């Protein structure tokens, strides 16, 4: 891996500075090579998301993290629970509020970007027969497909969202399961 990084740095140097034979690989070039080699491509996608989408993603991650601490086997969130938790967080921590329809559209866009994955709930079989398989159900379970560290890194420049990771959140028991 080290040799591959050196090769990538040399390649970067040769493509950027063909005419300058005395140029050396410095800190900035190595930083660029290291971040492109080790950084998840989803970090750039998350950075470019609109503020509402990033906020909902962070809140979903905080809820999943809280639930995982209480029940180690829990891997996904129920859509209705996430929506209720987001409304709670928006009110308590003065986050941007969303209407239920807007929240659904934002979750759909996060699913389309492969940041969140939907697992169908039990009650969606009748909807599928009527041609409504694409709409989210309150029973659908959502799984965040990006690691906690990647999301935290992607929003580190946003002062409000990064503070949510630092705060000791008090989450009511109704959101624990």
Coordinates of N, CA and C in Angstrom, one line a residue:
X1 N 0.8 -1.2 0.0 CA 0.0 0.0 0.0 C 0.9 1.3 0.0
X2 N 2.0 1.2 0.7 CA 2.9 2.3 0.8 C 3.5 2.6 -0.6
X3 N 3.9 1.6 -1.3 CA 4.5 1.8 -2.6 C 3.4 2.3 -3.6
X4 N 2.2 1.8 -3.4 CA 1.1 2.4 -4.3 C 0.9 3.9 -4.0
X5 N 0.9 4.3 -2.7 CA 0.8 5.7 -2.4 C 1.9 6.5 -3.0
X6 N 3.2 6.0 -2.9 CA 4.3 6.7 -3.5 C 4.1 6.8 -5.0
X7 N 3.7 5.7 -5.7 CA 3.4 5.7 -7.1 C 2.4 6.8 -7.5
X8 N 1.3 6.9 -6.7 CA 0.3 7.8 -6.9 C 0.8 9.3 -6.8
X9 N 1.6 9.5 -5.8 CA 2.2 10.8 -5.5 C 3.1 11.2 -6.7
X10 N 3.9 10.3 -7.2 CA 4.8 10.5 -8.3 C 4.0 10.8 -9.5
X11 N 2.9 10.1 -9.7 CA 2.1 10.3 -10.9 C 1.4 11.7 -10.8
X12 N 1.0 12.1 -9.7 CA 0.4 13.4 -9.5 C 1.4 14.5 -9.8
X13 N 2.6 14.3 -9.3 CA 3.7 15.2 -9.6 C 4.0 15.3 -11.1
X14 N 4.1 14.2 -11.7 CA 4.4 14.2 -13.2 C 3.3 14.8 -14.0
X15 N 2.0 14.6 -13.6 CA 0.9 15.2 -14.4 C 0.7 16.7 -14.2
X16 N 1.0 17.1 -12.9 CA 0.8 18.5 -12.6 C 2.0 19.4 -13.0
X17 N 3.2 18.9 -13.0 CA 4.4 19.7 -13.2 C 5.3 19.1 -14.2
X18 N 4.9 18.9 -15.4 CA 5.7 18.2 -16.4 C 7.0 19.0 -16.7
X19 N 6.9 20.3 -16.7 CA 8.0 21.1 -17.2 C 9.0 21.5 -16.0
X20 N 8.6 21.2 -14.8 CA 9.4 21.6 -13.7 C 10.1 20.3 -13.1
X21 N 11.3 20.0 -13.6 CA 12.0 18.8 -13.3 C 12.6 18.9 -11.8
X22 N 12.7 20.1 -11.2 CA 13.2 20.2 -9.9 C 12.1 20.1 -8.8
X23 N 10.9 20.0 -9.2 CA 9.8 20.0 -8.2 C 9.8 18.7 -7.4
X24 N 9.5 18.8 -6.1 CA 9.5 17.7 -5.2 C 8.0 17.4 -4.7
X25 N 7.8 16.3 -4.2 CA 6.5 15.9 -3.6 C 6.5 16.5 -2.2
X26 N 5.6 17.4 -1.9 CA 5.6 18.0 -0.6 C 4.4 17.5 0.2
X27 N 4.1 18.2 1.3 CA 3.1 17.8 2.2 C 1.7 17.9 1.5
X28 N 1.4 19.0 0.8 CA 0.1 19.2 0.1 C -0.1 18.0 -0.9
X29 N 0.9 17.6 -1.6 CA 0.7 16.6 -2.6 C 0.4 15.2 -1.9
X30 N 1.1 15.0 -0.8 CA 0.9 13.7 -0.1 C -0.5 13.7 0.6
X31 N -0.9 14.9 1.1 CA -2.2 15.0 1.7 C -3.3 14.7 0.7
X32 N -3.1 15.2 -0.5 CA -4.1 14.9 -1.6 C -4.1 13.4 -2.0
X33 N -3.0 12.8 -2.1 CA -2.9 11.4 -2.4 C -3.5 10.5 -1.3
X34 N -3.2 10.9 -0.1 CA -3.7 10.1 1.1 C -5.2 10.2 1.2
X35 N -5.7 11.4 1.0 CA -7.2 11.6 1.2 C -7.9 10.9 0.0
X36 N -7.3 10.9 -1.2 CA -8.0 10.2 -2.3 C -7.9 8.7 -2.2
X37 N -6.9 8.2 -1.5 CA -6.7 6.8 -1.4 C -7.5 6.2 -0.2
X38 N -7.7 6.9 0.9 CA -8.3 6.4 2.1 C -9.7 6.9 2.3
X39 N -10.1 8.0 1.7 CA -11.4 8.7 2.0 C -12.5 8.0 1.2
X40 N -13.6 7.7 1.9 CA -14.7 7.1 1.2 C -15.3 8.1 0.2
X41 N -15.7 7.6 -1.0 CA -16.3 8.5 -2.0 C -17.6 9.1 -1.5
X42 N -18.2 8.5 -0.6 CA -19.5 9.0 -0.1 C -19.3 10.3 0.7
X43 N -18.1 10.5 1.3 CA -17.9 11.7 2.0 C -18.1 13.0 1.2
X44 N -17.6 13.0 0.0 CA -17.8 14.1 -0.9 C -19.3 14.3 -1.3
X45 N -20.0 13.2 -1.4 CA -21.4 13.2 -1.7 C -22.2 13.8 -0.6
X46 N -21.8 13.4 0.7 CA -22.5 13.9 1.9 C -22.2 15.4 2.0
X47 N -21.0 15.8 1.8 CA -20.6 17.3 1.9 C -21.4 18.1 1.0
X48 N -21.8 17.6 -0.2 CA -22.5 18.4 -1.2 C -24.0 18.3 -1.0
X49 N -24.5 17.5 -0.1 CA -26.0 17.4 0.2 C -26.5 18.8 0.7
X50 N -27.8 19.0 0.4 CA -28.4 20.2 1.0 C -28.5 20.1 2.5
X51 N -28.6 21.2 3.2 CA -28.5 21.2 4.6 C -29.6 20.3 5.3
X52 N -30.8 20.3 4.8 CA -31.9 19.5 5.4 C -31.5 18.0 5.3
X53 N -30.9 17.6 4.2 CA -30.5 16.2 4.0 C -29.4 15.8 5.0
X54 N -28.4 16.7 5.1 CA -27.3 16.4 6.0 C -27.9 16.3 7.5
X55 N -28.8 17.3 7.8 CA -29.3 17.3 9.2 C -30.1 16.0 9.5
X56 N -30.9 15.6 8.6 CA -31.7 14.4 8.8 C -30.7 13.2 8.9
X57 N -29.7 13.1 8.1 CA -28.7 12.0 8.1 C -28.0 12.0 9.4
X58 N -27.6 13.1 10.0 CA -26.9 13.2 11.3 C -27.9 12.7 12.4
X59 N -29.1 13.2 12.3 CA -30.1 12.8 13.4 C -30.4 11.3 13.3
X60 N -30.5 10.8 12.1 CA -30.7 9.3 11.9 C -29.5 8.6 12.5
X61 N -28.3 9.1 12.3 CA -27.1 8.4 12.8 C -27.1 8.5 14.3
X62 N -27.4 9.6 14.9 CA -27.5 9.7 16.3 C -28.5 8.8 17.0
X63 N -29.6 8.7 16.3 CA -30.7 7.8 16.8 C -30.2 6.3 16.7
X64 N -29.6 5.9 15.6 CA -29.1 4.6 15.5 C -28.0 4.3 16.5
X65 N -27.2 5.2 16.7 CA -26.1 5.0 17.7 C -26.6 4.9 19.1
X66 N -27.6 5.6 19.4 CA -28.3 5.5 20.7 C -29.0 4.2 20.9
X67 N -29.7 3.7 19.8 CA -30.3 2.4 19.9 C -29.4 1.3 20.0
X68 N -28.2 1.4 19.3 CA -27.2 0.3 19.3 C -26.6 0.2 20.7
X69 N -26.5 1.3 21.4 CA -25.9 1.2 22.7 C -26.9 0.5 23.7
X70 N -28.1 0.6 23.4 CA -29.1 -0.1 24.3 C -29.4 -1.5 23.8
X71 N -29.4 -1.8 22.5 CA -29.6 -3.1 22.0 C -28.5 -3.4 20.9
X72 N -27.6 -4.2 21.2 CA -26.5 -4.4 20.3 C -26.8 -5.0 18.9
X73 N -28.0 -5.7 18.8 CA -28.3 -6.4 17.6 C -29.1 -5.5 16.6
X74 N -29.5 -4.3 17.1 CA -30.3 -3.4 16.2 C -29.4 -2.8 15.1
X75 N -29.8 -3.0 13.9 CA -29.0 -2.4 12.8 C -29.8 -1.4 12.0
X76 N -31.1 -1.3 12.1 CA -31.8 -0.4 11.2 C -32.8 0.4 12.1
X77 N -33.4 1.4 11.5 CA -34.3 2.3 12.1 C -35.7 2.2 11.4
X78 N -36.8 2.2 12.2 CA -38.1 2.3 11.6 C -38.3 3.7 11.1
X79 N -38.9 3.8 9.9 CA -39.1 5.1 9.3 C -39.9 6.0 10.2
X80 N -41.0 5.6 10.8 CA -41.9 6.4 11.6 C -41.1 6.9 12.9
X81 N -40.3 6.0 13.4 CA -39.5 6.4 14.6 C -38.5 7.5 14.3
X82 N -37.9 7.3 13.1 CA -36.9 8.4 12.7 C -37.6 9.7 12.5
X83 N -38.8 9.7 11.8 CA -39.5 10.9 11.6 C -39.9 11.6 12.9
X84 N -40.4 10.8 13.9 CA -40.7 11.4 15.2 C -39.5 11.9 15.9
X85 N -38.4 11.2 15.8 CA -37.2 11.6 16.5 C -36.6 12.9 15.9
X86 N -36.7 13.0 14.5 CA -36.3 14.2 13.9 C -37.1 15.4 14.3
X87 N -38.4 15.3 14.4 CA -39.3 16.4 14.9 C -38.9 16.8 16.3
X88 N -38.7 15.8 17.2 CA -38.2 16.0 18.5 C -36.9 16.8 18.5
X89 N -35.9 16.4 17.8 CA -34.6 17.1 17.7 C -34.8 18.5 17.1
X90 N -35.6 18.6 16.1 CA -35.8 19.9 15.5 C -36.3 20.9 16.5
X91 N -37.3 20.5 17.3 CA -37.9 21.3 18.3 C -36.9 21.6 19.5
X92 N -36.2 20.6 19.9 CA -35.3 20.7 21.1 C -34.0 21.5 20.8
X93 N -33.5 21.2 19.6 CA -32.1 21.8 19.3 C -32.2 22.9 18.2
X94 N -33.4 23.3 17.9 CA -33.6 24.4 16.9 C -33.0 24.0 15.5
X95 N -33.3 22.9 15.0 CA -32.9 22.4 13.7 C -34.0 22.8 12.7
X96 N -33.6 22.8 11.4 CA -34.6 23.1 10.4 C -35.8 22.1 10.4
X97 N -37.0 22.6 10.5 CA -38.2 21.8 10.5 C -38.6 21.4 9.1
X98 N -39.2 20.2 9.1 CA -39.7 19.7 7.8 C -41.1 19.2 8.0
X99 N -41.9 19.3 6.9 CA -43.3 18.8 6.9 C -43.1 17.3 6.6
X100 N -44.1 16.5 7.0 CA -44.0 15.0 6.7 C -43.7 14.7 5.3
X101 N -44.4 15.4 4.3 CA -44.1 15.1 2.9 C -42.7 15.4 2.5
X102 N -42.2 16.5 3.0 CA -40.8 16.9 2.7 C -39.8 16.0 3.3
X103 N -40.1 15.5 4.5 CA -39.3 14.5 5.2 C -39.2 13.2 4.3
X104 N -40.3 12.8 3.8 CA -40.4 11.6 3.0 C -39.6 11.8 1.7
X105 N -39.7 13.0 1.1 CA -38.9 13.2 -0.1 C -37.4 13.2 0.2
X106 N -37.0 13.8 1.3 CA -35.6 13.8 1.7 C -35.1 12.4 1.9
X107 N -35.8 11.6 2.6 CA -35.4 10.2 2.8 C -35.3 9.4 1.5
X108 N -36.3 9.7 0.6 CA -36.2 9.1 -0.8 C -35.0 9.5 -1.5
X109 N -34.6 10.7 -1.4 CA -33.4 11.2 -2.1 C -32.1 10.6 -1.5
X110 N -32.1 10.4 -0.2 CA -31.0 9.7 0.5 C -30.9 8.2 0.1
X111 N -32.0 7.6 -0.1 CA -32.1 6.3 -0.6 C -31.6 6.2 -2.1
X112 N -32.0 7.2 -2.9 CA -31.5 7.2 -4.3 C -30.0 7.4 -4.4
X113 N -29.4 8.1 -3.4 CA -28.0 8.4 -3.4 C -27.2 7.2 -2.7
X114 N -27.9 6.1 -2.3 CA -27.3 5.0 -1.7 C -26.7 5.3 -0.3
X115 N -27.1 6.3 0.3 CA -26.6 6.7 1.6 C -27.5 6.0 2.7
X116 N -28.7 5.8 2.4 CA -29.7 5.0 3.2 C -30.3 3.9 2.3
X117 N -30.5 2.8 3.0 CA -31.1 1.7 2.2 C -32.4 1.3 2.9
X118 N -33.4 1.0 2.1 CA -34.7 0.7 2.7 C -34.9 -0.8 2.8
X119 N -35.4 -1.3 3.9 CA -35.8 -2.7 4.1 C -37.3 -2.6 4.2
X120 N -38.0 -3.3 3.4 CA -39.5 -3.3 3.4 C -40.1 -3.8 4.7
X121 N -41.1 -3.1 5.2 CA -41.8 -3.5 6.5 C -42.8 -4.6 6.1
X122 N -43.4 -5.2 7.2 CA -44.4 -6.3 7.0 C -45.7 -5.8 6.3
X123 N -46.1 -4.6 6.6 CA -47.4 -4.2 6.1 C -47.4 -3.6 4.7
X124 N -46.3 -3.8 3.9 CA -46.3 -3.1 2.6 C -46.7 -4.1 1.5
X125 N -47.0 -5.3 1.7 CA -47.4 -6.3 0.7 C -48.7 -5.8 -0.1
X126 N -49.8 -5.4 0.6 CA -50.9 -4.9 -0.1 C -50.7 -3.7 -1.0
X127 N -49.8 -2.8 -0.5 CA -49.5 -1.6 -1.3 C -48.7 -2.0 -2.6
X128 N -47.9 -3.0 -2.5 CA -47.1 -3.5 -3.7 C -48.1 -3.9 -4.8
X129 N -49.2 -4.6 -4.4 CA -50.1 -5.1 -5.4 C -50.9 -3.9 -6.1
X130 N -51.1 -2.8 -5.4 CA -51.8 -1.7 -5.9 C -50.9 -0.8 -6.7
X131 N -49.6 -1.1 -6.8 CA -48.7 -0.3 -7.6 C -48.0 0.8 -6.8
X132 N -48.0 0.7 -5.5 CA -47.4 1.8 -4.7 C -46.1 1.3 -4.0
X133 N -45.4 0.4 -4.7 CA -44.2 -0.2 -4.1 C -43.1 0.8 -3.8
X134 N -43.1 1.9 -4.5 CA -42.0 2.9 -4.4 C -42.2 3.8 -3.2
X135 N -43.4 4.0 -2.6 CA -43.6 4.9 -1.5 C -43.2 4.3 -0.2
X136 N -42.6 5.1 0.6 CA -42.2 4.7 2.0 C -43.4 4.4 2.9
X137 N -43.3 3.4 3.7 CA -44.3 3.0 4.6 C -43.7 3.4 6.0
X138 N -44.6 3.6 7.0 CA -44.1 3.9 8.3 C -43.4 2.7 8.9
X139 N -43.7 1.5 8.4 CA -43.1 0.3 9.0 C -41.8 0.0 8.3
X140 N -41.5 0.6 7.2 CA -40.2 0.4 6.5 C -39.0 0.6 7.4
X141 N -38.0 -0.2 7.3 CA -36.8 0.0 8.2 C -35.7 0.6 7.3
X142 N -35.0 1.5 7.8 CA -33.9 2.2 7.1 C -32.6 1.8 7.7
X143 N -31.6 1.6 6.8 CA -30.3 1.3 7.3 C -29.3 2.3 6.7
X144 N -28.5 2.9 7.5 CA -27.5 3.9 7.1 C -26.4 3.2 6.5
X145 N -26.0 3.5 5.3 CA -25.0 2.7 4.6 C -23.6 3.4 4.7
X146 N -23.5 4.4 5.5 CA -22.2 5.1 5.6 C -21.8 5.0 7.1
X147 N -20.5 4.9 7.3 CA -20.0 4.7 8.7 C -20.2 6.0 9.5
X148 N -20.3 5.9 10.8 CA -20.4 7.0 11.7 C -19.2 8.0 11.5
X149 N -18.0 7.4 11.4 CA -16.8 8.3 11.2 C -16.9 9.1 9.9
X150 N -17.3 8.4 8.8 CA -17.4 9.1 7.5 C -18.4 10.3 7.6
X151 N -19.5 10.1 8.2 CA -20.5 11.2 8.3 C -20.0 12.3 9.2
X152 N -19.4 11.9 10.3 CA -18.9 12.9 11.2 C -17.8 13.7 10.5
X153 N -16.9 13.1 9.7 CA -15.9 13.8 9.0 C -16.5 14.7 7.9
X154 N -17.5 14.2 7.2 CA -18.1 15.0 6.1 C -18.8 16.3 6.6
X155 N -19.3 16.3 7.9 CA -20.0 17.5 8.4 C -19.2 18.3 9.4
X156 N -17.9 17.9 9.5 CA -17.1 18.6 10.5 C -17.0 20.1 10.3
X157 N -17.2 20.6 9.1 CA -17.1 22.1 8.8 C -18.4 22.8 9.1
X158 N -19.5 22.0 9.4 CA -20.8 22.6 9.7 C -20.8 22.7 11.2
X159 N -20.8 23.9 11.8 CA -20.7 24.1 13.2 C -21.9 23.5 14.0
X160 N -23.1 23.6 13.4 CA -24.3 23.2 14.1 C -24.3 21.6 14.1
X161 N -24.1 21.0 13.0 CA -24.1 19.5 12.9 C -23.0 18.9 13.7
X162 N -21.8 19.5 13.6 CA -20.7 18.9 14.3 C -20.9 19.0 15.8
X163 N -21.6 20.0 16.3 CA -21.8 20.1 17.7 C -22.8 19.0 18.2
X164 N -23.7 18.6 17.3 CA -24.6 17.5 17.8 C -23.8 16.2 18.1
X165 N -22.7 16.0 17.5 CA -21.9 14.8 17.8 C -21.2 15.0 19.2
X166 N -20.9 16.2 19.5 CA -20.1 16.5 20.7 C -21.0 16.6 22.0
X167 N -22.3 16.9 21.8 CA -23.2 17.1 22.9 C -23.6 15.7 23.5
X168 N -23.8 15.8 24.8 CA -24.3 14.6 25.5 C -25.9 14.7 25.4
X169 N -26.4 14.0 24.4 CA -27.8 14.1 24.1 C -28.6 13.3 25.1
X170 N -29.7 13.8 25.6 CA -30.7 13.1 26.4 C -31.8 12.7 25.5
X171 N -31.9 11.4 25.3 CA -32.9 11.0 24.3 C -34.0 10.2 25.1
X172 N -35.3 10.7 25.0 CA -36.4 10.0 25.7 C -36.5 8.5 25.4
X173 N -36.9 7.8 26.4 CA -37.0 6.3 26.2 C -37.9 5.9 25.1
X174 N -38.9 6.7 24.7 CA -39.8 6.3 23.6 C -39.0 6.1 22.2
X175 N -37.8 6.6 22.1 CA -37.0 6.4 20.9 C -36.0 5.3 21.0
X176 N -36.0 4.6 22.1 CA -35.0 3.6 22.3 C -35.2 2.3 21.6
X177 N -36.4 2.0 21.2 CA -36.7 0.7 20.5 C -37.3 0.9 19.2

